[in-house]
Structures are given as structure tokens and as C-alpha cells.
């Protein structure tokens, strides 16, 4: 069904299945991995309608959404989305493209594969057998007079170099990277082989994100915990005996007794300024970059998670599961 070669059992394969369920279009992304006991298959469900959700429904605070829209509306520069696989980077980028999409703008995308279809946007799919790669497509894009370019993922030095060159020559570039948080995106690019002065000249913002489960609205209940329990999230209680009201799902038929239904994003937006650019050029340590970004108004992932916990949207356990890393 996913058009893989069923006779080939020695190498990993990828495929996709287009299907309709209850009148909605879905894509099943299929990945097959050979192992000692045969073949392991993982399938990801893509809801093609989710790209039309809109930025206002992805879980951004009004201030962060305004900042993100302001960055995306710049005439040139590079705006990166970072985070692990399956945490909504593509959905965020498409929601941004949807917002920017107009008849005056020439928008080109190169993806592997094209997950969603946007009208008014020229979407190109990688075809390695025919020699159409991220880097070869990007070279052709520069001769197409684009206003906005979206690169599905910067996987290698050549793609990253051409993307940065595009951002330097008057284009707005959107792309994704796999990093743990927003400040480490610059370290990752340097590690790939990009010169620090080029990074500081092109990147205007980095958005790190994670997805956590929402509490089910049908069986949501409130309870109180000591405020000191939330210290690890960056919460600073004014009184050691203070109690905080949180929410959790009891479990019902609607959420299949899990207490969760739907998902919400946790975000961290680092806006580049002169101080951060200078630190990138001199290859400052990650800890210094984080401190400078926070001084510039960056809300950390765990702080955004805490905000959603206090609003009763999700639970502390979900933030711990998706956001926390050792050494915070």
C-alpha cells in the first residue's frame, strides 16, 4: 500500500499511504527498518487539514505570536524552527506560510516529502533518483525571483550554505533544524561547518517547540499543590506555604480513560539582536547565549510549559516528559 519494494528486506525504506476517513484526507507516513527479527514498521498519521489550523490555535501567547508574525514579515533573513521529529515544526511553518501567502508574493518550498498542499505556493518535492535534491532545487529557486523560500530541513552543509546565501541576497528563508532548544541552533550550524559571521548576519529568529497533551475538557478536575513543587519549572513562590490550583483529567470515555485529549505546543522564541550576533561571531558558550537570550526577553520552554500548567491546559507531568533535560 505504501509502494515499498516488498522483495527488498536489507535496507530501510520509506513510503506513504493516502487515505480518507469520515470525509477527511489523511496521509500515513510509513518507515520500515530491517532488524535481527525481521522488519520493524512505524507509521505516522498526518492530518492534511491541520495546516489550516492557524497560528492562533497552536498555543502561542499573544505576545509571542505577534513577535513571530513580525519576524516572518521581514523582507529577508532566516527564521528557523527547531525541535525533535514529530513535534509540529512543519505545521508551524505552514501556518506561517498560510499567513504570509498572498498574490503579490512568490513563495517556493522544497520538501521531502510535501506533507501538505497549499494553494498559491509552488511546492517542489525532492527526487533523489532524478537528481533533484535540496541543494540543486535551491540553486534553481534563486533564478525564479522568489520572495519567500521554505526549505523542509537543513540536513547537510551544502543545503545550509545555499539557504544562508539566499537569506543574504534579499530572500526570506524558513527552515527547520533538529536541536534541543533555540540558542543551540547557532551551535548546530557552526558544527555543520557554517561560518559564525554568516549565521549572525542572516538568522533573525529561532523558534524551539515541543508538543504535549492537553487535559481532556470533559473530565477536567482541579486540585491544589504546594507552590514549592513547581520550583523546578522556574516558579518563584512569594510564600513557602502558598498553594497553587492545577488541573488534571479524571479519565472518561471521550479521552479513553487517559485524562488527555488533543495536544498543545510549548515554545521558546529567540530573537537575534546585536549582542547575540556578536556572541555567535566570537563562538560564545551555549550557557552565555542562553543568558543573553533570556535578558533579551526569551521565554524558555519550561517557562512556557509552566504558564500552560497554571492556566489548566496541561499537567506538570506532561511538561516534565516533553521539555525537561538534565542540567536545567
Short mmCIF file of C-alpha atoms in Angstrom, two decimals:
data_model
loop_
_atom_site.label_atom_id
_atom_site.label_comp_id
_atom_site.label_asym_id
_atom_site.label_seq_id
_atom_site.Cartn_x
_atom_site.Cartn_y
_atom_site.Cartn_z
CA UNK A 1 0.00 0.00 0.00
CA UNK A 2 2.89 2.37 0.70
CA UNK A 3 4.58 1.37 -2.58
CA UNK A 4 7.70 -0.06 -0.97
CA UNK A 5 9.70 -2.86 -2.59
CA UNK A 6 8.40 -5.96 -0.75
CA UNK A 7 11.28 -8.09 -2.10
CA UNK A 8 13.90 -5.79 -0.50
CA UNK A 9 14.47 -6.68 3.15
CA UNK A 10 18.03 -5.50 3.73
CA UNK A 11 17.75 -1.71 3.64
CA UNK A 12 15.44 0.84 5.36
CA UNK A 13 12.55 2.07 3.20
CA UNK A 14 10.04 4.91 3.34
CA UNK A 15 6.60 5.18 1.83
CA UNK A 16 3.23 6.82 2.26
CA UNK A 17 -0.42 5.80 2.07
CA UNK A 18 -3.12 8.33 1.14
CA UNK A 19 -6.46 7.52 2.77
CA UNK A 20 -9.88 9.03 3.55
CA UNK A 21 -11.64 8.58 6.88
CA UNK A 22 -15.01 10.13 7.77
CA UNK A 23 -14.70 12.54 4.86
CA UNK A 24 -11.21 13.79 5.83
CA UNK A 25 -7.93 13.28 3.95
CA UNK A 26 -5.08 11.62 5.86
CA UNK A 27 -1.54 10.64 4.93
CA UNK A 28 0.10 7.66 6.61
CA UNK A 29 3.90 8.04 6.56
CA UNK A 30 5.45 4.57 6.72
CA UNK A 31 9.04 3.84 7.74
CA UNK A 32 10.46 0.32 7.55
CA UNK A 33 13.67 -0.74 9.34
CA UNK A 34 15.36 -4.16 8.95
CA UNK A 35 16.47 -5.74 12.24
CA UNK A 36 17.51 -9.08 13.73
CA UNK A 37 13.96 -10.38 13.96
CA UNK A 38 12.66 -9.21 10.57
CA UNK A 39 11.35 -5.72 9.79
CA UNK A 40 10.04 -3.01 12.12
CA UNK A 41 7.42 -0.60 10.80
CA UNK A 42 6.48 2.77 12.26
CA UNK A 43 3.54 4.73 10.84
CA UNK A 44 2.83 8.43 11.41
CA UNK A 45 -0.63 9.85 10.83
CA UNK A 46 -0.71 13.24 9.09
CA UNK A 47 -3.97 15.15 9.12
CA UNK A 48 -3.83 17.22 5.93
CA UNK A 49 -6.37 19.68 7.36
CA UNK A 50 -4.22 20.54 10.39
CA UNK A 51 -2.13 23.01 8.36
CA UNK A 52 -5.18 25.26 8.15
CA UNK A 53 -5.40 25.44 11.95
CA UNK A 54 -3.90 28.94 12.06
CA UNK A 55 -1.19 30.33 14.32
CA UNK A 56 -3.72 31.47 16.93
CA UNK A 57 -4.68 27.86 17.70
CA UNK A 58 -1.20 26.37 18.10
CA UNK A 59 -0.73 27.52 21.70
CA UNK A 60 1.30 30.73 21.29
CA UNK A 61 0.92 33.50 23.82
CA UNK A 62 -0.40 36.70 22.11
CA UNK A 63 3.00 38.43 22.63
CA UNK A 64 5.00 35.54 21.13
CA UNK A 65 2.62 35.21 18.17
CA UNK A 66 2.94 38.94 17.45
CA UNK A 67 6.76 38.66 17.60
CA UNK A 68 6.76 35.60 15.32
CA UNK A 69 4.50 37.29 12.75
CA UNK A 70 6.70 40.39 12.84
CA UNK A 71 9.83 38.27 12.18
CA UNK A 72 8.17 36.31 9.35
CA UNK A 73 7.08 39.55 7.66
CA UNK A 74 10.71 40.74 7.27
CA UNK A 75 11.88 41.13 3.64
CA UNK A 76 14.98 38.98 4.20
CA UNK A 77 16.70 36.81 6.78
CA UNK A 78 16.28 33.29 8.10
CA UNK A 79 13.66 32.07 10.57
CA UNK A 80 14.32 28.60 11.98
CA UNK A 81 12.01 26.10 13.71
CA UNK A 82 13.80 23.56 15.90
CA UNK A 83 12.80 20.51 17.89
CA UNK A 84 12.65 16.71 17.61
CA UNK A 85 10.79 14.82 14.88
CA UNK A 86 7.02 14.87 15.24
CA UNK A 87 6.76 17.97 17.42
CA UNK A 88 4.94 20.19 14.92
CA UNK A 89 7.76 22.16 13.23
CA UNK A 90 6.27 21.68 9.75
CA UNK A 91 2.75 22.59 10.94
CA UNK A 92 4.08 25.83 12.46
CA UNK A 93 5.99 26.70 9.28
CA UNK A 94 2.97 26.01 7.07
CA UNK A 95 0.75 28.07 9.37
CA UNK A 96 3.26 30.93 8.93
CA UNK A 97 3.26 30.45 5.14
CA UNK A 98 -0.53 30.44 5.18
CA UNK A 99 -0.45 33.79 7.00
CA UNK A 100 2.12 35.25 4.56
CA UNK A 101 0.54 33.78 1.42
CA UNK A 102 -0.78 36.46 -0.92
CA UNK A 103 -0.98 37.01 -4.67
CA UNK A 104 1.90 39.55 -4.55
CA UNK A 105 4.35 37.07 -3.00
CA UNK A 106 6.24 34.37 -4.89
CA UNK A 107 6.60 31.53 -2.36
CA UNK A 108 8.69 28.43 -3.18
CA UNK A 109 9.15 25.33 -0.99
CA UNK A 110 11.43 22.29 -1.29
CA UNK A 111 10.38 19.33 0.84
CA UNK A 112 10.95 15.61 1.31
CA UNK A 113 8.11 14.74 1.04
CA UNK A 114 5.48 17.51 0.54
CA UNK A 115 3.26 16.82 3.55
CA UNK A 116 0.53 19.40 2.95
CA UNK A 117 -0.72 21.11 -0.21
CA UNK A 118 -1.08 24.91 -0.10
CA UNK A 119 -2.80 26.76 -2.93
CA UNK A 120 -0.81 29.73 -4.25
CA UNK A 121 2.51 28.19 -3.17
CA UNK A 122 4.96 26.48 -5.56
CA UNK A 123 5.90 23.23 -3.82
CA UNK A 124 8.76 21.06 -5.06
CA UNK A 125 9.38 17.51 -3.84
CA UNK A 126 12.86 16.03 -3.56
CA UNK A 127 13.54 13.29 -6.11
CA UNK A 128 16.99 11.85 -5.46
CA UNK A 129 16.79 9.31 -8.32
CA UNK A 130 16.29 12.14 -10.81
CA UNK A 131 19.00 14.28 -9.16
CA UNK A 132 16.55 16.75 -7.59
CA UNK A 133 18.00 17.37 -4.11
CA UNK A 134 17.54 20.18 -1.58
CA UNK A 135 20.71 21.89 -2.81
CA UNK A 136 20.01 21.57 -6.57
CA UNK A 137 16.42 22.82 -6.10
CA UNK A 138 17.63 25.79 -4.01
CA UNK A 139 20.06 26.80 -6.76
CA UNK A 140 17.19 26.79 -9.27
CA UNK A 141 14.96 28.72 -6.83
CA UNK A 142 17.33 31.70 -6.86
CA UNK A 143 16.66 32.10 -10.60
CA UNK A 144 12.88 32.07 -10.01
CA UNK A 145 12.73 35.50 -8.30
CA UNK A 146 11.24 34.19 -5.01
CA UNK A 147 10.17 36.38 -2.09
CA UNK A 148 9.92 33.56 0.46
CA UNK A 149 11.70 30.19 0.36
CA UNK A 150 10.89 27.28 2.66
CA UNK A 151 13.47 24.52 2.98
CA UNK A 152 11.94 21.37 4.53
CA UNK A 153 15.08 20.60 6.51
CA UNK A 154 18.73 21.66 6.51
CA UNK A 155 20.36 18.25 6.63
CA UNK A 156 23.82 18.94 5.26
CA UNK A 157 26.39 21.70 4.83
CA UNK A 158 25.66 22.32 1.13
CA UNK A 159 21.92 22.89 1.73
CA UNK A 160 22.61 25.11 4.74
CA UNK A 161 25.15 27.19 2.77
CA UNK A 162 22.76 27.85 -0.14
CA UNK A 163 19.89 28.62 2.28
CA UNK A 164 22.10 31.15 4.10
CA UNK A 165 23.25 32.59 0.77
CA UNK A 166 19.55 33.02 -0.17
CA UNK A 167 18.86 34.85 3.11
CA UNK A 168 21.88 37.11 2.48
CA UNK A 169 20.71 38.08 -1.00
CA UNK A 170 17.31 39.52 -0.17
CA UNK A 171 15.06 36.49 0.40
CA UNK A 172 13.09 35.38 3.44
CA UNK A 173 14.04 31.78 4.27
CA UNK A 174 12.07 29.46 6.56
CA UNK A 175 13.63 26.16 7.57
CA UNK A 176 13.87 23.51 10.30
CA UNK A 177 16.73 22.04 12.33
CA UNK A 178 16.96 19.29 14.93
CA UNK A 179 18.20 20.89 18.17
CA UNK A 180 17.15 20.79 21.84
CA UNK A 181 16.44 24.50 22.27
CA UNK A 182 16.55 27.82 20.41
CA UNK A 183 20.08 29.07 21.35
CA UNK A 184 21.73 25.76 20.39
CA UNK A 185 20.58 26.21 16.76
CA UNK A 186 23.54 28.56 16.18
CA UNK A 187 25.93 25.99 17.72
CA UNK A 188 24.45 23.29 15.46
CA UNK A 189 25.01 25.39 12.33
CA UNK A 190 28.61 26.12 13.34
CA UNK A 191 29.06 22.38 13.94
CA UNK A 192 27.76 21.72 10.40
CA UNK A 193 30.51 24.00 9.05
CA UNK A 194 28.76 27.37 8.56
CA UNK A 195 30.91 30.41 9.36
CA UNK A 196 29.67 32.20 12.53
CA UNK A 197 29.68 35.63 10.84
CA UNK A 198 27.24 34.32 8.21
CA UNK A 199 24.93 32.96 10.92
CA UNK A 200 24.86 36.28 12.77
CA UNK A 201 24.19 38.15 9.50
CA UNK A 202 21.23 36.00 8.41
CA UNK A 203 19.33 34.46 11.33
CA UNK A 204 16.64 36.80 12.64
CA UNK A 205 14.91 34.35 14.95
CA UNK A 206 14.81 30.74 16.17
CA UNK A 207 11.64 29.06 17.44
CA UNK A 208 12.09 25.89 19.53
CA UNK A 209 9.00 23.81 20.18
CA UNK A 210 7.62 20.66 21.80
CA UNK A 211 4.17 19.09 21.78
CA UNK A 212 2.43 17.99 24.98
CA UNK A 213 -1.01 16.53 25.59
CA UNK A 214 -3.95 18.74 26.57
CA UNK A 215 -6.12 17.87 29.54
CA UNK A 216 -9.49 16.44 28.42
CA UNK A 217 -12.14 19.16 28.82
CA UNK A 218 -14.90 16.60 29.55
CA UNK A 219 -13.35 15.18 32.73
CA UNK A 220 -11.08 18.04 33.86
CA UNK A 221 -10.87 18.48 37.63
CA UNK A 222 -8.95 20.95 39.79
CA UNK A 223 -6.72 20.24 42.78
CA UNK A 224 -4.18 22.14 44.89
CA UNK A 225 -0.46 21.56 45.37
CA UNK A 226 2.20 23.45 47.37
CA UNK A 227 3.76 26.17 45.18
CA UNK A 228 7.26 24.92 46.08
CA UNK A 229 6.54 21.76 43.99
CA UNK A 230 6.71 23.97 40.86
CA UNK A 231 10.14 25.45 41.62
CA UNK A 232 11.86 23.21 39.06
CA UNK A 233 9.76 24.91 36.35
CA UNK A 234 11.15 28.32 37.33
CA UNK A 235 8.14 29.23 39.52
CA UNK A 236 9.08 31.60 42.35
CA UNK A 237 6.50 31.40 45.17
CA UNK A 238 6.20 34.53 47.31
CA UNK A 239 5.26 32.48 50.36
CA UNK A 240 6.63 28.96 51.22
CA UNK A 241 3.15 27.86 52.36
CA UNK A 242 1.41 29.15 49.21
CA UNK A 243 -0.91 26.66 47.42
CA UNK A 244 -1.46 26.63 43.63
CA UNK A 245 -4.54 25.35 41.78
CA UNK A 246 -3.73 22.93 38.94
CA UNK A 247 -5.87 20.75 36.68
CA UNK A 248 -5.84 17.09 35.64
CA UNK A 249 -8.09 14.71 33.71
CA UNK A 250 -10.04 12.14 35.71
CA UNK A 251 -10.40 9.85 32.69
CA UNK A 252 -13.62 9.32 30.72
CA UNK A 253 -14.93 7.54 27.60
CA UNK A 254 -14.23 10.64 25.49
CA UNK A 255 -10.47 10.51 26.23
CA UNK A 256 -10.34 6.70 26.57
CA UNK A 257 -9.60 6.97 30.30
CA UNK A 258 -6.26 8.74 29.69
CA UNK A 259 -7.25 12.17 31.03
CA UNK A 260 -5.78 13.81 27.90
CA UNK A 261 -7.35 14.80 24.57
CA UNK A 262 -5.58 16.80 21.85
CA UNK A 263 -2.15 18.45 22.03
CA UNK A 264 -0.68 21.87 22.75
CA UNK A 265 2.68 23.41 21.83
CA UNK A 266 5.36 24.67 24.24
CA UNK A 267 7.50 27.36 22.63
CA UNK A 268 10.76 29.28 23.04
CA UNK A 269 11.42 32.19 20.66
CA UNK A 270 14.92 33.65 20.45
CA UNK A 271 15.06 36.96 18.57
CA UNK A 272 18.50 37.83 17.29
CA UNK A 273 19.91 41.20 18.38
CA UNK A 274 23.33 42.91 18.11
CA UNK A 275 24.58 41.41 21.39
CA UNK A 276 23.61 37.84 20.44
CA UNK A 277 25.04 38.27 16.93
CA UNK A 278 28.36 39.41 18.39
CA UNK A 279 28.40 36.41 20.77
CA UNK A 280 27.77 34.00 17.86
CA UNK A 281 30.68 35.53 15.90
CA UNK A 282 33.09 35.01 18.81
CA UNK A 283 31.72 31.47 19.40
CA UNK A 284 30.50 32.16 22.94
CA UNK A 285 29.49 29.10 25.04
CA UNK A 286 25.86 27.95 24.93
CA UNK A 287 25.24 28.96 28.56
CA UNK A 288 26.24 32.58 27.78
CA UNK A 289 23.99 32.61 24.68
CA UNK A 290 21.06 31.36 26.81
CA UNK A 291 21.59 34.06 29.44
CA UNK A 292 21.80 36.81 26.80
CA UNK A 293 18.68 35.49 25.01
CA UNK A 294 16.75 35.44 28.32
CA UNK A 295 17.90 39.00 29.05
CA UNK A 296 16.55 39.90 25.58
CA UNK A 297 13.10 38.63 26.59
CA UNK A 298 13.20 34.95 25.58
CA UNK A 299 10.74 32.73 27.46
CA UNK A 300 12.25 29.28 27.99
CA UNK A 301 10.37 26.10 27.02
CA UNK A 302 9.86 25.14 30.66
CA UNK A 303 8.52 28.62 31.50
CA UNK A 304 6.01 28.43 28.65
CA UNK A 305 5.09 24.95 29.89
CA UNK A 306 4.60 26.33 33.43
CA UNK A 307 2.31 29.03 32.05
CA UNK A 308 0.11 26.37 30.42
CA UNK A 309 0.13 24.29 33.62
CA UNK A 310 -1.06 27.30 35.67
CA UNK A 311 -3.75 28.02 33.05
CA UNK A 312 -5.06 24.46 33.46
CA UNK A 313 -4.32 23.45 29.85
CA UNK A 314 -1.83 20.66 30.62
CA UNK A 315 -0.19 18.90 33.58
CA UNK A 316 3.28 19.23 35.19
CA UNK A 317 3.96 15.60 34.20
CA UNK A 318 3.49 16.44 30.50
CA UNK A 319 5.91 19.37 30.71
CA UNK A 320 8.42 17.14 32.52
CA UNK A 321 8.00 14.43 29.86
CA UNK A 322 8.44 16.65 26.81
CA UNK A 323 10.58 19.61 27.85
CA UNK A 324 12.91 18.77 30.70
CA UNK A 325 16.53 17.87 30.11
CA UNK A 326 19.26 17.20 32.68
CA UNK A 327 21.11 20.24 33.95
CA UNK A 328 18.23 22.72 33.80
#
